[in-house]
mmCIF file of C-alpha atoms in Angstrom:
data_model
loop_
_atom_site.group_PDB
_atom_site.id
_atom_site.type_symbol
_atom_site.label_atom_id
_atom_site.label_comp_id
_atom_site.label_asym_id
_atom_site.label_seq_id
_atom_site.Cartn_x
_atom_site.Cartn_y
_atom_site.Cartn_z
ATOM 1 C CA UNK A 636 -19.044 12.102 -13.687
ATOM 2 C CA UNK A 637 -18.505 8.718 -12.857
ATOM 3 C CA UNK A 638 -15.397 7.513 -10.689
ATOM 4 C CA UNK A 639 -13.274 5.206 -13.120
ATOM 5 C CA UNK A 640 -11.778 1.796 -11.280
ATOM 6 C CA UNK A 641 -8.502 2.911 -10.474
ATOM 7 C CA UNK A 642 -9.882 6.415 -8.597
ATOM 8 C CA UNK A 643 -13.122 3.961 -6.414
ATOM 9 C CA UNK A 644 -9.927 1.556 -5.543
ATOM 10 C CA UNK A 645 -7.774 4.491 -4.292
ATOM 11 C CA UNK A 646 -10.576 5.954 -2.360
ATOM 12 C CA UNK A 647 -10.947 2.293 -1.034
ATOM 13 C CA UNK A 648 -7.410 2.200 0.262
ATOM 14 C CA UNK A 649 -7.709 5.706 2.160
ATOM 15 C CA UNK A 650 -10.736 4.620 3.548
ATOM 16 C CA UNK A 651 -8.540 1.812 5.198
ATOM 17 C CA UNK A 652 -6.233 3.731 6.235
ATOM 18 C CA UNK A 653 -8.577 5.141 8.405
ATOM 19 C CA UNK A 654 -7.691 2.168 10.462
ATOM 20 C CA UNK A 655 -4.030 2.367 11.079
ATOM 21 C CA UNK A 656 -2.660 2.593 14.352
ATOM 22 C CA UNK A 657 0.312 4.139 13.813
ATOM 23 C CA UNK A 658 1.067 7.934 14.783
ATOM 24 C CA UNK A 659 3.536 8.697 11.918
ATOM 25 C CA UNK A 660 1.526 8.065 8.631
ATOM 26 C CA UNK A 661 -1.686 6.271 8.021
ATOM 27 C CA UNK A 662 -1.447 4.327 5.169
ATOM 28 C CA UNK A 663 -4.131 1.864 3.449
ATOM 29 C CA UNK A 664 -3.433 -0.952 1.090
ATOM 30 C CA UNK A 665 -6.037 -2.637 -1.175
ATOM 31 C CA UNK A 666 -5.155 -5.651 -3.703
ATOM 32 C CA UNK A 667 -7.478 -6.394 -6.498
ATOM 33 C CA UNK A 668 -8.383 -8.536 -9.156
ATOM 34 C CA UNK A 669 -10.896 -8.479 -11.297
ATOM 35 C CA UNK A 670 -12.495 -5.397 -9.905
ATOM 36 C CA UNK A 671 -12.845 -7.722 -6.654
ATOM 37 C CA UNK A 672 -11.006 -6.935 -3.751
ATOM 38 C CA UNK A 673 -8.953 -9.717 -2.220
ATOM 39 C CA UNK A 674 -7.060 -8.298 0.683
ATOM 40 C CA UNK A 675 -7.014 -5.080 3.122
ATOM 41 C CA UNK A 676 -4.710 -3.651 5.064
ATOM 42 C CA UNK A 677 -3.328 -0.998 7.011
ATOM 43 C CA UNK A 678 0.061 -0.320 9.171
ATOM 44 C CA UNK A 679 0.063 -1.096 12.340
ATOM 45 C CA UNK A 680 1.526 -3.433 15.149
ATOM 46 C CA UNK A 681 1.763 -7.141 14.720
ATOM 47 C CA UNK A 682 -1.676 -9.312 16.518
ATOM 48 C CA UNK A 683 -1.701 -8.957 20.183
ATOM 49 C CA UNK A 684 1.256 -6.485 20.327
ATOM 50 C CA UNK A 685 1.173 -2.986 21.985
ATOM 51 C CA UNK A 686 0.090 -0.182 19.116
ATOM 52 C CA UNK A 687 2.044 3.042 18.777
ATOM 53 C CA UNK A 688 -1.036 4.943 19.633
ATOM 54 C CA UNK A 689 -0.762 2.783 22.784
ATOM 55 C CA UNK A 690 3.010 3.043 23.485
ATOM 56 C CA UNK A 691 4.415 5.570 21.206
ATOM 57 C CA UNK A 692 6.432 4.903 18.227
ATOM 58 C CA UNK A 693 9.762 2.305 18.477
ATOM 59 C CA UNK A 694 12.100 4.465 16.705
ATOM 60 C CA UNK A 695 14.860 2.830 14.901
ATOM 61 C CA UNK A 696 17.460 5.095 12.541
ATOM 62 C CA UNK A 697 14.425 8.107 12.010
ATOM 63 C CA UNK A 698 11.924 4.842 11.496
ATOM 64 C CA UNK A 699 9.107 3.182 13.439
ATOM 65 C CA UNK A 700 10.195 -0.369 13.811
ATOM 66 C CA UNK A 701 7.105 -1.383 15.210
ATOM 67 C CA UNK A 702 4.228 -1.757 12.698
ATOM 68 C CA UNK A 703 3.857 -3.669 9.813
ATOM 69 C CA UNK A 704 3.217 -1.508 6.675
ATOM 70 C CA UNK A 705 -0.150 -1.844 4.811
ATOM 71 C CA UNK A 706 1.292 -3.478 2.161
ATOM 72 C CA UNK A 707 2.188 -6.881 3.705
ATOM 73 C CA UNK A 708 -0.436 -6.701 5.627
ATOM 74 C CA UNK A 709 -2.726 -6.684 2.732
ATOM 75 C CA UNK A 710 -0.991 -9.343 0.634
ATOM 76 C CA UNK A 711 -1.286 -11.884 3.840
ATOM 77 C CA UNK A 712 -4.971 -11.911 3.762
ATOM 78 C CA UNK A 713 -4.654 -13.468 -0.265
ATOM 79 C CA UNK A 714 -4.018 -16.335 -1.696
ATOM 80 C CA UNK A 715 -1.066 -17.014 -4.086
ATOM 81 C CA UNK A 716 -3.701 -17.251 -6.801
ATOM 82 C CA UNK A 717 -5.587 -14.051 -5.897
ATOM 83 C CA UNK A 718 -2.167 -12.109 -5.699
ATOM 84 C CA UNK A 719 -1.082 -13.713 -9.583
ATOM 85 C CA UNK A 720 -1.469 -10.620 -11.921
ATOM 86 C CA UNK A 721 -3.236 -8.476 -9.183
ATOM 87 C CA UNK A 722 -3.149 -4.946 -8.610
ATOM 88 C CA UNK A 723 -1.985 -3.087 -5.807
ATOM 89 C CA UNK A 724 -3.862 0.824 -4.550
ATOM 90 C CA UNK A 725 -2.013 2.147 -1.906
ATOM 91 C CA UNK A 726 -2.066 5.606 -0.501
ATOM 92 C CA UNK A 727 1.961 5.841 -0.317
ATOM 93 C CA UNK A 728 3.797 4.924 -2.746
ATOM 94 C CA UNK A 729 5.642 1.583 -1.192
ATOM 95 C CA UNK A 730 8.734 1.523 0.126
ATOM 96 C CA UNK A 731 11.743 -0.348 -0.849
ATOM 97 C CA UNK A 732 11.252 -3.515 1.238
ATOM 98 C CA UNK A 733 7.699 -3.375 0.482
ATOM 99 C CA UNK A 734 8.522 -3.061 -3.399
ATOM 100 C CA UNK A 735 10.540 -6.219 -3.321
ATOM 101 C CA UNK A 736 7.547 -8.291 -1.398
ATOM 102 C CA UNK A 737 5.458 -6.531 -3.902
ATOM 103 C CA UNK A 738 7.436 -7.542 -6.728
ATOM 104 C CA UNK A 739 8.133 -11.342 -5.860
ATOM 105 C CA UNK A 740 4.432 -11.410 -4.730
ATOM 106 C CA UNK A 741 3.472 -11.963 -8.567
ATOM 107 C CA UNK A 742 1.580 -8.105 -8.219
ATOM 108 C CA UNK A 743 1.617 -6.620 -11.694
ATOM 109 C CA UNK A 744 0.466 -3.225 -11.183
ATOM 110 C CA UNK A 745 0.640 -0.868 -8.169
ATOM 111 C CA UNK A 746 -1.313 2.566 -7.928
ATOM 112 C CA UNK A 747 -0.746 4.920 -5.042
ATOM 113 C CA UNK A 748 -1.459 8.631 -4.006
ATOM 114 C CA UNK A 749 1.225 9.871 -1.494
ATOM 115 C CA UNK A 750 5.000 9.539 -2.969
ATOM 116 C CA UNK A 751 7.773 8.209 -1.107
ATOM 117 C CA UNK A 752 10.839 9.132 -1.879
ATOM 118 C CA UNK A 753 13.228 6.485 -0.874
ATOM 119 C CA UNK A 754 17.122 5.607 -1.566
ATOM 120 C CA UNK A 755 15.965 2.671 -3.763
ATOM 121 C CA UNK A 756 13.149 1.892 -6.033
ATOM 122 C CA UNK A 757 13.107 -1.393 -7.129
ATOM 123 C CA UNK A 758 9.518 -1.214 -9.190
ATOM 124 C CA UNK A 759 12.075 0.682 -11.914
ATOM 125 C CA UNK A 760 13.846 -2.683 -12.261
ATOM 126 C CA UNK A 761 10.695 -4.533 -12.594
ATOM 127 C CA UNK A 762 9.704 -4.615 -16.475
ATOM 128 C CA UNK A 763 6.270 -6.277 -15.878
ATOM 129 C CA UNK A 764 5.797 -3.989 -13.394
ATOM 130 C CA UNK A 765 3.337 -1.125 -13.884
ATOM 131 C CA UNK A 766 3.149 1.739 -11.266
ATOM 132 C CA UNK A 767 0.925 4.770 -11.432
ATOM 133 C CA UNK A 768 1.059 7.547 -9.013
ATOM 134 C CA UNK A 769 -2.431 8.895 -9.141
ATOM 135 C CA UNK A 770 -2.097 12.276 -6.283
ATOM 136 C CA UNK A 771 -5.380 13.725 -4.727
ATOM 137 C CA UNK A 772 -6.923 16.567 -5.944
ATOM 138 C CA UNK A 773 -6.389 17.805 -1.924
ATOM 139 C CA UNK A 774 -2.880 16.103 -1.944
ATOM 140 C CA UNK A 775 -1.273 17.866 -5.420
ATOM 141 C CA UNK A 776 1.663 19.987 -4.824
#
């Protein structure tokens, strides 16, 4: 059977994961639009900064405080236009700061494997917001 858009994007986006350089949690970002992909990206530490696998995680209140999630770093690599009505696969769900970036971004739909269960989840608030949690078969509880 053949892979619909959503499930090929996903894939995508733990495929890019594969990149991260964080010891915690690889995650992968894509964005899309028109079944093109616009931006990558993966957490990890800021250009020319030491990576966690390199120095260990900065730990901050139970958090890593020194990468930058996937998310951002996928939305920096488009262009306003190429973000405008875009859609989002992720492997984690985002988390609340990411949302909000997300969100004000001008993202309109989000799709993502892992949840995250966080103290805030501002996608609720967002009416023009779509979000799908799509699990693995290898990731379903």
């Amino acid at each position: 059977m053949r892979k619909n858009w959503d499930l090929y994007f996903l894939d995508i986006a733990h495929e890019v994961a594969g990149r991260s350089t964080c010891l915690r949690r690889a995650v992968g970002a894509v964005v899309v639009k028109d079944k093109r992909i616009k931006g990558t990206g993966y957490n990890g530490s800021p250009a020319g900064l030491p990576h966690c696998l390199d120095e260990g995680c900065a730990m901050l209140e139970g958090h890593c405080i020194r990468c930058i999630h996937a998310e951002p770093n996928a939305i920096l690599e488009c262009t306003p236009d190429e973000r405008q009505g875009a859609t989002l696969y992720c492997t984690d769900k985002p988390c609340p700061e990411c949302q909000k970036l997300i969100i004000t971004s001008g993202i309109k739909k989000v799709v993502y494997s892992r949840d995250y269960h966080a103290h805030t989840d501002w996608f609720s608030l967002a009416t023009d917001m779509e979000v799908v949690h799509m699990p693995k078969k290898d990731e379903e509880a």
